[in-house]
mmCIF file of C-alpha atoms in Angstrom:
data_model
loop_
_atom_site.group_PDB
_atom_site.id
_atom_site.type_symbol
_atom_site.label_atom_id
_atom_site.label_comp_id
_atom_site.label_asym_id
_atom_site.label_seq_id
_atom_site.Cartn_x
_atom_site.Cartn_y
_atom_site.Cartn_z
ATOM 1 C CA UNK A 52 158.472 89.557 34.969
ATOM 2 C CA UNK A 53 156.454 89.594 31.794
ATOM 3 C CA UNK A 54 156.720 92.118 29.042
ATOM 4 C CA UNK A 55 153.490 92.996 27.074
ATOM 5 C CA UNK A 56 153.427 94.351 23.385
ATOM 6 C CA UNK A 57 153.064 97.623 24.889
ATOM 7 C CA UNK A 58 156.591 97.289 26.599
ATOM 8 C CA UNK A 59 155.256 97.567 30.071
ATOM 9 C CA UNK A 60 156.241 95.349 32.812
ATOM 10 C CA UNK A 61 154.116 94.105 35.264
ATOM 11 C CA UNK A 62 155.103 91.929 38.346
ATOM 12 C CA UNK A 63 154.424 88.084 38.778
ATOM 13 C CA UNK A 64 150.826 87.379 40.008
ATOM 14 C CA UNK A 65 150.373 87.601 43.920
ATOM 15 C CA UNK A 66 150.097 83.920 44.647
ATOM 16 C CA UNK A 67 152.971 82.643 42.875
ATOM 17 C CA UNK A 68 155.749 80.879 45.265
ATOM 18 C CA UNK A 69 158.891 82.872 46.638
ATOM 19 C CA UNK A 70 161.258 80.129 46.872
ATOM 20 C CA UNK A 71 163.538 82.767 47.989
ATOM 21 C CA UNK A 72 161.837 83.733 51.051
ATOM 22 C CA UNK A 73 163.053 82.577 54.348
ATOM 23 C CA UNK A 74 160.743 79.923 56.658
ATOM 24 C CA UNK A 75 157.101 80.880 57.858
ATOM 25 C CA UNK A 76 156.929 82.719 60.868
ATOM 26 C CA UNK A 77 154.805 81.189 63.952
ATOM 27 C CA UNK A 78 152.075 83.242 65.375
ATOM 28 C CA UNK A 79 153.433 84.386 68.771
ATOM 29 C CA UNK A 80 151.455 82.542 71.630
ATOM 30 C CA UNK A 81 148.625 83.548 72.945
ATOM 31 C CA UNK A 82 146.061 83.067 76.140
ATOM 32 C CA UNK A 83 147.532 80.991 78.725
ATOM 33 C CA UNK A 84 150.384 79.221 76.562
ATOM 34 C CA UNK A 85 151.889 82.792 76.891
ATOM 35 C CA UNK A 86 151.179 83.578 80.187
ATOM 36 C CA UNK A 87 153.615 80.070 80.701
ATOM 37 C CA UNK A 88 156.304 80.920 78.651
ATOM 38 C CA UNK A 89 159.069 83.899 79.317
ATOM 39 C CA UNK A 90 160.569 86.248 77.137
ATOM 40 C CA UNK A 91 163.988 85.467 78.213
ATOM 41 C CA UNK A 92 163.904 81.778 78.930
ATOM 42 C CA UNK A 93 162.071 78.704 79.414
ATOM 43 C CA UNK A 94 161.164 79.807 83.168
ATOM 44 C CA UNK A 95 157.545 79.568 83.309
ATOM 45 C CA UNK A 96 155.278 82.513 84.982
ATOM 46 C CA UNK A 97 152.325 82.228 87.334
ATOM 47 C CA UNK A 98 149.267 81.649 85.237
ATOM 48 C CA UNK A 99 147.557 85.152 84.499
ATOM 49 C CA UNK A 100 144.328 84.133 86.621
ATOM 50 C CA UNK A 101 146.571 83.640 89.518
ATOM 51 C CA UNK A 102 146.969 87.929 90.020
ATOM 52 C CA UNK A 103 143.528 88.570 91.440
ATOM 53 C CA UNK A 104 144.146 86.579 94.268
ATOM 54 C CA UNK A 105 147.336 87.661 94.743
ATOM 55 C CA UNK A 106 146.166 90.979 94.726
ATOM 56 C CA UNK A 107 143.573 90.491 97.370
ATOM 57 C CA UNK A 108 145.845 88.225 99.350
ATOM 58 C CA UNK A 109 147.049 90.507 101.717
ATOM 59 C CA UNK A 110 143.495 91.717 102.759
ATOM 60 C CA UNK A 111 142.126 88.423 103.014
ATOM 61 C CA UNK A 112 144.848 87.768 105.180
ATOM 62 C CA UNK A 113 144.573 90.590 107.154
ATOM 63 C CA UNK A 114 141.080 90.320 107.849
ATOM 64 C CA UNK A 115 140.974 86.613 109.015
ATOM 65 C CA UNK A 116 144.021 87.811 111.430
ATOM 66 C CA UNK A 117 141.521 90.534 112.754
ATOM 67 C CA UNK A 118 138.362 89.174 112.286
ATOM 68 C CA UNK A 119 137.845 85.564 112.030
ATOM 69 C CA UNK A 120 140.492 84.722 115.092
ATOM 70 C CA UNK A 121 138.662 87.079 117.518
ATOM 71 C CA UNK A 122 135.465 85.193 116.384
ATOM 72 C CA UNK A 123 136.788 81.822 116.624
ATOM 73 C CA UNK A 124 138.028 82.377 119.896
ATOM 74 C CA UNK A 125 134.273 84.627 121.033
ATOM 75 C CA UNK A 126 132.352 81.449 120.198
ATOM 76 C CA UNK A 127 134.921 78.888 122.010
ATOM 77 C CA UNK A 128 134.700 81.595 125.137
ATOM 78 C CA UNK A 129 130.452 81.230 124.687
ATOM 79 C CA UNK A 130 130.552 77.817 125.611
ATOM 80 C CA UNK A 131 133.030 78.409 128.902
ATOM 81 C CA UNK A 132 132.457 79.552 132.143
ATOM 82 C CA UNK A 133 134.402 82.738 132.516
ATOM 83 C CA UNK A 134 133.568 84.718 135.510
ATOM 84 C CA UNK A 135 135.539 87.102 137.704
ATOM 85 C CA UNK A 136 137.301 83.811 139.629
ATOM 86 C CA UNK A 137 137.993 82.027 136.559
ATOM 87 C CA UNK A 138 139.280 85.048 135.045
ATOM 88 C CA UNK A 139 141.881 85.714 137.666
ATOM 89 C CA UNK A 140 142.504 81.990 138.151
ATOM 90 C CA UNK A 141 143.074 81.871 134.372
ATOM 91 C CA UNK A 142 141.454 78.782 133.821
ATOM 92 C CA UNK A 143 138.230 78.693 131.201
ATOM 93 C CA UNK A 144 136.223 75.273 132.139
ATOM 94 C CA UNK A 145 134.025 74.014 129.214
ATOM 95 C CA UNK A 146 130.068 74.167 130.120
ATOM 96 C CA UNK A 147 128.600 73.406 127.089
ATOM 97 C CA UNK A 148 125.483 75.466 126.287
ATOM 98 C CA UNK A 149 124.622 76.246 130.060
ATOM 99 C CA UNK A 150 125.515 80.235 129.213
ATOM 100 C CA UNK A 151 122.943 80.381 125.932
ATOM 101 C CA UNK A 152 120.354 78.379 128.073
ATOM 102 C CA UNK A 153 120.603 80.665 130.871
ATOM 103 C CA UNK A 154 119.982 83.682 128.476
ATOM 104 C CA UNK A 155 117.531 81.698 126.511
ATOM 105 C CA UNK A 156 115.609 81.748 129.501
ATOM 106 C CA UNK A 157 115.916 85.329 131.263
ATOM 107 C CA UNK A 158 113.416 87.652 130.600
ATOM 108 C CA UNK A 159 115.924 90.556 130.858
ATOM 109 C CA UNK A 160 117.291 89.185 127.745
ATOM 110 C CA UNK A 161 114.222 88.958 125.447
ATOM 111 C CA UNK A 162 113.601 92.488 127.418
ATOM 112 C CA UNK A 163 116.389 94.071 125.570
ATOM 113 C CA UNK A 164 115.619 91.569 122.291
ATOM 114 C CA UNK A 165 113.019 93.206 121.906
ATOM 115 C CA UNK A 166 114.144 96.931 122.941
ATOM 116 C CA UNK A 167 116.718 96.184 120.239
ATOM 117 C CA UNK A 168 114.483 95.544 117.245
ATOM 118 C CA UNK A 169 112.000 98.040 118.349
ATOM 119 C CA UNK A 170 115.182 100.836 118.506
ATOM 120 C CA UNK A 171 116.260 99.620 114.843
ATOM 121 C CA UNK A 172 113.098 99.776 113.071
ATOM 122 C CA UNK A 173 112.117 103.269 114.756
ATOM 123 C CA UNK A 174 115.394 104.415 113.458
ATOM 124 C CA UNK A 175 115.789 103.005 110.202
ATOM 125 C CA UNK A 176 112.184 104.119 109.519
ATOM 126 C CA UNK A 177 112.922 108.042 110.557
ATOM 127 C CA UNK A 178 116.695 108.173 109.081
ATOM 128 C CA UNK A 179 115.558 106.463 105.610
ATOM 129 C CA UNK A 180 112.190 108.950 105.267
ATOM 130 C CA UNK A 181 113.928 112.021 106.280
ATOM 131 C CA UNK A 182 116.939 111.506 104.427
ATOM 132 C CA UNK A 183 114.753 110.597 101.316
ATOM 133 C CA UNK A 184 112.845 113.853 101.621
ATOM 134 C CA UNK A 185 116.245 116.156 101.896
ATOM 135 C CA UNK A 186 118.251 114.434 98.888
ATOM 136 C CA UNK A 187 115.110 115.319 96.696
ATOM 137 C CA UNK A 188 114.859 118.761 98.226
ATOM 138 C CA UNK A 189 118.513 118.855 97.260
ATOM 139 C CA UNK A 190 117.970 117.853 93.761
ATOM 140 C CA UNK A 191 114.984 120.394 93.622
ATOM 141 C CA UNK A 192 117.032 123.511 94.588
ATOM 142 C CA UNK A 193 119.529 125.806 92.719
ATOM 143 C CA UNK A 194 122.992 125.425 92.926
ATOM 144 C CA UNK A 195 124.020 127.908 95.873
ATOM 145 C CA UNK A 196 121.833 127.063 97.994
ATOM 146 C CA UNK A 197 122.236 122.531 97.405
ATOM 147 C CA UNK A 198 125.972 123.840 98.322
ATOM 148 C CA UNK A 199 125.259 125.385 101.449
ATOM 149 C CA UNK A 200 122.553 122.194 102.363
ATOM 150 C CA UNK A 201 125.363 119.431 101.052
ATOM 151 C CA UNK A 202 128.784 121.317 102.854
ATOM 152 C CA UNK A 203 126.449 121.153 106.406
ATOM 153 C CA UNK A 204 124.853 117.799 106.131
ATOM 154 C CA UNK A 205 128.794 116.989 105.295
ATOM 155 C CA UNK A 206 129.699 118.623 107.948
ATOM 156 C CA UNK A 207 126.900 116.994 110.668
ATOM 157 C CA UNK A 208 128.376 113.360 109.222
ATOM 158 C CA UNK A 209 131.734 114.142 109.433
ATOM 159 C CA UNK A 210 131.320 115.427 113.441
ATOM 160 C CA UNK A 211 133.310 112.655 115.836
ATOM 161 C CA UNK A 212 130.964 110.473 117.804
ATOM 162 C CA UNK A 213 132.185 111.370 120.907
ATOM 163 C CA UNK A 214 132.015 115.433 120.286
ATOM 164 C CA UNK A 215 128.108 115.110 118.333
ATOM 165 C CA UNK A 216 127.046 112.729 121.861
ATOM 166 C CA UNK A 217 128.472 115.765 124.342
ATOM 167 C CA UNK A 218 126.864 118.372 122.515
ATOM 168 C CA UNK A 219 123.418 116.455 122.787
ATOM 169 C CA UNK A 220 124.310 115.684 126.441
ATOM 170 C CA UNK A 221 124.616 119.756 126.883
ATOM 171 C CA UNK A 222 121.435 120.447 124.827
ATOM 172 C CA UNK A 223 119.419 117.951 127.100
ATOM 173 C CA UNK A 224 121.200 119.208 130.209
ATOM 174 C CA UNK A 225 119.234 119.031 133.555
ATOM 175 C CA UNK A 226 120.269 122.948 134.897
ATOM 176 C CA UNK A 227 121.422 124.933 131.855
ATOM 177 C CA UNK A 228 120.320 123.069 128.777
ATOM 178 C CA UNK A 229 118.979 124.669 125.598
ATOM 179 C CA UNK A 230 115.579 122.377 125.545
ATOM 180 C CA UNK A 231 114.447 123.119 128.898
ATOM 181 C CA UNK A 232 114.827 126.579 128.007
ATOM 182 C CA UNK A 233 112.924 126.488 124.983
ATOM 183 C CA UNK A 234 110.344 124.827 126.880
ATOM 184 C CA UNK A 235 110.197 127.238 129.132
ATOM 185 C CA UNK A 236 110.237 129.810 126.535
ATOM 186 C CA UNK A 237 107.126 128.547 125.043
ATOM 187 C CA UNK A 238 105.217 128.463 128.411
ATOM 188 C CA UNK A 239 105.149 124.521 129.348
ATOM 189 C CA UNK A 240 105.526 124.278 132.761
ATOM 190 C CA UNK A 241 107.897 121.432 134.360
ATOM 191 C CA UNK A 242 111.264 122.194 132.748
ATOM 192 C CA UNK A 243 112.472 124.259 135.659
ATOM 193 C CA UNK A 244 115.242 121.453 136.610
ATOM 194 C CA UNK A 245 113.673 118.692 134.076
ATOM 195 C CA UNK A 246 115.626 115.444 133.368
ATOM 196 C CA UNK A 247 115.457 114.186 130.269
ATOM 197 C CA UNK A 248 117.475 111.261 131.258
ATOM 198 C CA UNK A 249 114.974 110.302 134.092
ATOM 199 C CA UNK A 250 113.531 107.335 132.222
ATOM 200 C CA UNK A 251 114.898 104.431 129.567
ATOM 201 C CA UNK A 252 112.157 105.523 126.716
ATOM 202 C CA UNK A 253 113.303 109.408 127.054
ATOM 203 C CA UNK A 254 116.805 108.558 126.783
ATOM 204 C CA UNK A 255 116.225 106.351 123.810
ATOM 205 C CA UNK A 256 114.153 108.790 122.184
ATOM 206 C CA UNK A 257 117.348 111.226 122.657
ATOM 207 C CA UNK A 258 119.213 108.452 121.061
ATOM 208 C CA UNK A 259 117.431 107.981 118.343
ATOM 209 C CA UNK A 260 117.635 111.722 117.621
ATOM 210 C CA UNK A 261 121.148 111.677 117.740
ATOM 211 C CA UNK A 262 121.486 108.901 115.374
ATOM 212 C CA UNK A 263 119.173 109.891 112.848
ATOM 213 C CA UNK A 264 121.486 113.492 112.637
ATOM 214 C CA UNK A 265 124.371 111.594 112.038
ATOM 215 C CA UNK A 266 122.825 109.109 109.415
ATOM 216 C CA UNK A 267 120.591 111.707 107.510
ATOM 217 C CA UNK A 268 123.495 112.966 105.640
ATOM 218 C CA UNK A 269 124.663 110.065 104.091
ATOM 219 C CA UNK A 270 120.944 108.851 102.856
ATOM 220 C CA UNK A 271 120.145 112.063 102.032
ATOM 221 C CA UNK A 272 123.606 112.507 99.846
ATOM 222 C CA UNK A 273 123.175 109.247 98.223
ATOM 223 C CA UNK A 274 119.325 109.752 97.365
ATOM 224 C CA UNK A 275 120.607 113.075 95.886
ATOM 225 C CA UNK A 276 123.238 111.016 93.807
ATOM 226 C CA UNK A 277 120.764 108.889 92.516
ATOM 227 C CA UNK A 278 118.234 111.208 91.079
ATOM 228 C CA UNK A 279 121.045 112.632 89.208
ATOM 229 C CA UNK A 280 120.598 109.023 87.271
ATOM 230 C CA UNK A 281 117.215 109.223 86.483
ATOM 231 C CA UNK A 282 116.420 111.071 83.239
ATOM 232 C CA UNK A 283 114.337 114.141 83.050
ATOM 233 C CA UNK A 284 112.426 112.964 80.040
ATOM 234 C CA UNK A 285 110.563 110.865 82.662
ATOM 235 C CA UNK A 286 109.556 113.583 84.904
ATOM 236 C CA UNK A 287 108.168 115.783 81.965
ATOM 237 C CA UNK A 288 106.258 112.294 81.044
ATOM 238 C CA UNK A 289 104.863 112.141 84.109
ATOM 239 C CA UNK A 290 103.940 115.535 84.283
ATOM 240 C CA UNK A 291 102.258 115.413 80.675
ATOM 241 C CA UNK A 292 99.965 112.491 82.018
ATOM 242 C CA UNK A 293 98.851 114.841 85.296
ATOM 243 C CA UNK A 294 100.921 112.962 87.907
ATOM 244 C CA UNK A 295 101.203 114.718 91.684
ATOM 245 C CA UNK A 296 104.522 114.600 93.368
ATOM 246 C CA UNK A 297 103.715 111.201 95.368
ATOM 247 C CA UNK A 298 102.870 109.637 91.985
ATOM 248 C CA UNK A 299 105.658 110.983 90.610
ATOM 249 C CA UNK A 300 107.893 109.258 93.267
ATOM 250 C CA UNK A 301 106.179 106.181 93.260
ATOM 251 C CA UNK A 302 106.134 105.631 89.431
ATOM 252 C CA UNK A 303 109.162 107.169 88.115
ATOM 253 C CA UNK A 304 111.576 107.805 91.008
ATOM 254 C CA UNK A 305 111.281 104.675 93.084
ATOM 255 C CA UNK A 306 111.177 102.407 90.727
ATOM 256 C CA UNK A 307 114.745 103.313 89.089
ATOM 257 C CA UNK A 308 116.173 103.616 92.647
ATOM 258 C CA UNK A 309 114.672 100.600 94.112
ATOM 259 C CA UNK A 310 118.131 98.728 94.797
ATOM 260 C CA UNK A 311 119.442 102.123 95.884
ATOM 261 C CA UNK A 312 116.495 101.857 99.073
ATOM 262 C CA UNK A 313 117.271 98.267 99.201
ATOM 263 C CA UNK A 314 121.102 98.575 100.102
ATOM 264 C CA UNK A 315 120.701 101.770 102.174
ATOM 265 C CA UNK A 316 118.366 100.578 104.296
ATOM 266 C CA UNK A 317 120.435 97.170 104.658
ATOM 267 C CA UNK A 318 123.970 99.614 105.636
ATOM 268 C CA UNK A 319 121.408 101.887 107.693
ATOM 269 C CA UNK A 320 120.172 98.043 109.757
ATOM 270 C CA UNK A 321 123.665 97.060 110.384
ATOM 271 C CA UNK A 322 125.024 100.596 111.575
ATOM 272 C CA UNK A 323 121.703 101.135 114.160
ATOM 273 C CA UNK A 324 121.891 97.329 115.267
ATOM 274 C CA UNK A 325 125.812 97.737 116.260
ATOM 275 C CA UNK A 326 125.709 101.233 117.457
ATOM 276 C CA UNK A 327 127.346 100.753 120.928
ATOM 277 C CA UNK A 328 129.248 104.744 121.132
ATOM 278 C CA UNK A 329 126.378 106.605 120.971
ATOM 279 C CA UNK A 330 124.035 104.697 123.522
ATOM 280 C CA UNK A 331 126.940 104.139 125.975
ATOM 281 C CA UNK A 332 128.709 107.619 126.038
ATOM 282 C CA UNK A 333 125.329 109.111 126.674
ATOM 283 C CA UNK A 334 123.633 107.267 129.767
ATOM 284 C CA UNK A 335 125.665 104.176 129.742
ATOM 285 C CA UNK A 336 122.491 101.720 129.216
ATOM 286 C CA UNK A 337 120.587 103.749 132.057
ATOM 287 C CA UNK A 338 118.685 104.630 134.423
ATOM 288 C CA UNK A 339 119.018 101.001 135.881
ATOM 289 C CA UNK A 340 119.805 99.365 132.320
ATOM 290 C CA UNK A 341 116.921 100.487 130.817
ATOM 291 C CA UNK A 342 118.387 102.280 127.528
ATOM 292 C CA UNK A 343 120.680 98.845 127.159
ATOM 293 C CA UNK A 344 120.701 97.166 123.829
ATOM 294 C CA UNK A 345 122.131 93.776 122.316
ATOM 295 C CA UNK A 346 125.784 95.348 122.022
ATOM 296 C CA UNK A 347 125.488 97.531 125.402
ATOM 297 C CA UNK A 348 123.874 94.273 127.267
ATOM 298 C CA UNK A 349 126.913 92.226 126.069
ATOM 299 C CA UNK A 350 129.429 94.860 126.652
ATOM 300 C CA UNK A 351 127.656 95.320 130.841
ATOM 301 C CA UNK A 352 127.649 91.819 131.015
ATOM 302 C CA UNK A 353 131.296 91.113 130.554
ATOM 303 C CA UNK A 354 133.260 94.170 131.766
ATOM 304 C CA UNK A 355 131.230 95.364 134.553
ATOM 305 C CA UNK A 356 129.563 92.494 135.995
ATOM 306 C CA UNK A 357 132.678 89.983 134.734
ATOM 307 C CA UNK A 358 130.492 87.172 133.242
ATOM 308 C CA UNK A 359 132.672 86.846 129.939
ATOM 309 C CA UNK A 360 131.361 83.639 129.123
ATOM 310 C CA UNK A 361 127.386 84.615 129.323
ATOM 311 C CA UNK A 362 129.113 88.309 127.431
ATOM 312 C CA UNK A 363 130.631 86.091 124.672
ATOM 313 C CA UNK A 364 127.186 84.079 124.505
ATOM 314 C CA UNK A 365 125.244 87.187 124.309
ATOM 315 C CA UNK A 366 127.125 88.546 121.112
ATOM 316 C CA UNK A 367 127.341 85.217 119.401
ATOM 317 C CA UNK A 368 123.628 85.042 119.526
ATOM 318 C CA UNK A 369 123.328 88.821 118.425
ATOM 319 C CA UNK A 370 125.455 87.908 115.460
ATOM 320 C CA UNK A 371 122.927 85.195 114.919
ATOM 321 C CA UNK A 372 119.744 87.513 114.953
ATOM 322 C CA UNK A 373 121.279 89.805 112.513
ATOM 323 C CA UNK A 374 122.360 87.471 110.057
ATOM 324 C CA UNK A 375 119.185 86.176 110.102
ATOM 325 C CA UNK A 376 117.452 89.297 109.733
ATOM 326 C CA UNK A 377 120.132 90.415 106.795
ATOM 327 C CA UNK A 378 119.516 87.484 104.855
ATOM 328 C CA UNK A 379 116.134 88.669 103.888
ATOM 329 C CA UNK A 380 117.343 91.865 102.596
ATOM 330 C CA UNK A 381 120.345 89.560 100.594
ATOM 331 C CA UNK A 382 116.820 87.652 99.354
ATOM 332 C CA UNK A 383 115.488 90.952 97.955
ATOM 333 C CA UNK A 384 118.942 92.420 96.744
ATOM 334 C CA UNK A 385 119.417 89.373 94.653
ATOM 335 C CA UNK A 386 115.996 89.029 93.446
ATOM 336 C CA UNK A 387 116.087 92.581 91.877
ATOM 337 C CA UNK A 388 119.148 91.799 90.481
ATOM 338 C CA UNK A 389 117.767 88.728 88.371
ATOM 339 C CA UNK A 390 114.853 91.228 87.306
ATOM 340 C CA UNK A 391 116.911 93.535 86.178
#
């Protein structure tokens, strides 16, 4: 200390040395020297980046059990001959690609190609416009009546497969369904005893009516979720500069929910390409296999005619076509991604 004349004291300046002090502390470790070291030894941890796949181990694992084996072994079967006497014989002779050159060069095969695409594209089309037009109804309405709307599209998507394809199978019934009585009703004649089952294009028209109820919902839902996003300043913008309700869509609302359409209608392609419940619990691919699809013609091909090898064949190369077709909506996914 040093006195002044006044007789106050005043401490020693700040950066004189305290020889008194004991030794400078270290800086605890940080990053991944601490991530090596333990607090109550010299046993070293995993390094911290290690956890994420640790995490997702399990799944990963899972998933090649249940996916990736069954594949495996599907595209060893596609190059076998595997019919009903080989199949009871339990032997699987190699034939190289004799099964995809057989269906390479069927025409009942680039029949139902072709049936397939056609089926998706009708129904993506229909289930992506009407469920575009009911989420902005629902964003349009009050708040009663987007409950009553949301709890029954809810409740249409939450209705079992199996339950939603009997009902339709009642409503189109030949002797006491509801649409031959409403046709009736309104005076057409020919709907005494009608079947709507009769022919392949009625019964995928039925189809694709069923599908498109049970998909609806969840565009519809997520279209609704997404307009939440968008800001109103935009629509009063828009308003201001004497925009209709297409322009309105096509400048303000589809622009901000571009990659919103984009992934939709990519989940929407997958779930019509695959659907196999729907199309076989109602006709079963008929009349005379002419409501069959890529996933029905596999599945008729290897249980009830007992080609597995041609069946395994058939879904390898639908596999093919959709991964193909997929990985121009991937193109536009990641494109919009690098604009934004």
């Amino acid at each position: 200390m040093t006195v002044h004349s006044q007789g106050a004291a005043t401490s020693a300046p700040q950066d004189a040395p305290h020889e008194s002090a004991g030794p400078a502390e270290t800086p605890p470790p940080t990053g991944a020297k601490a991530a090596s070291q333990s607090p109550r030894g010299g046993r070293k941890s995993l390094p911290s980046g290690w956890l994420p796949y640790l995490l997702i181990g399990p799944a990963v694992l899972s998933m090649a059990t249940l996916l990736l084996y069954p594949l495996i072994k599907n595209i060893i079967l596609s190059f076998q001959k595997v019919d009903k006497i080989e199949f009871i014989q339990r032997k699987a002779p190699f034939n190289g690609v004799d099964n995809y050159t057989e269906l390479l060069g069927d025409s009942q095969f680039w029949t139902v190609v072709v049936r397939s695409f056609v089926f998706t594209a009708a129904n993506v089309l229909l289930i992506m416009v009407l469920g575009s037009l009911i989420g902005l109804l629902l964003n349009r309405l009050g708040k009663w009546m987007r409950l009553v709307l949301s709890m029954a599209l809810v409740m249409a998507w939450a209705m079992p497969i199996v339950a939603s394809v009997t009902v339709f199978q009642w409503l189109f019934d030949e002797q006491y369904g509801v649409m031959n009585w409403l046709m009736r009703t309104f005076g057409f004649a020919g709907y005494d005893q009608h079947n709507w089952f009769e022919t392949g294009m009625s019964t995928m028209v039925i189809i694709t009516v069923l599908l498109a109820w049970g998909s609806i919902p969840f565009v519809a839902l997520n279209m609704y979720a997404g307009l939440t996003t968008v800001s109103g300043e935009l629509y009063e913008a828009a308003r201001m500069d004497g925009a209709n309700g297409w322009q309105t869509f096509w400048k303000v609302v589809f622009p901000n929910l571009k990659s919103f359409f984009l992934v939709t209608t990519f989940l929407e392609v997958i779930w019509i390409f695959k659907a196999f419940t729907q199309i076989y619990a109602m006709n079963k691919g008929g009349p005379d296999r002419a409501s069959e699809t890529l996933t029905i013609y596999a599945y008729v091909e290897g249980q009830s005619q007992g080609h597995y090898g041609l069946a395994a064949a058939i879904s390898v190369l639908t596999i093919v076509m959709l991964v193909i077709v997929m990985s121009f909506y991937f193109r536009l996914i990641l494109k919009q991604e690098e604009e934004q």
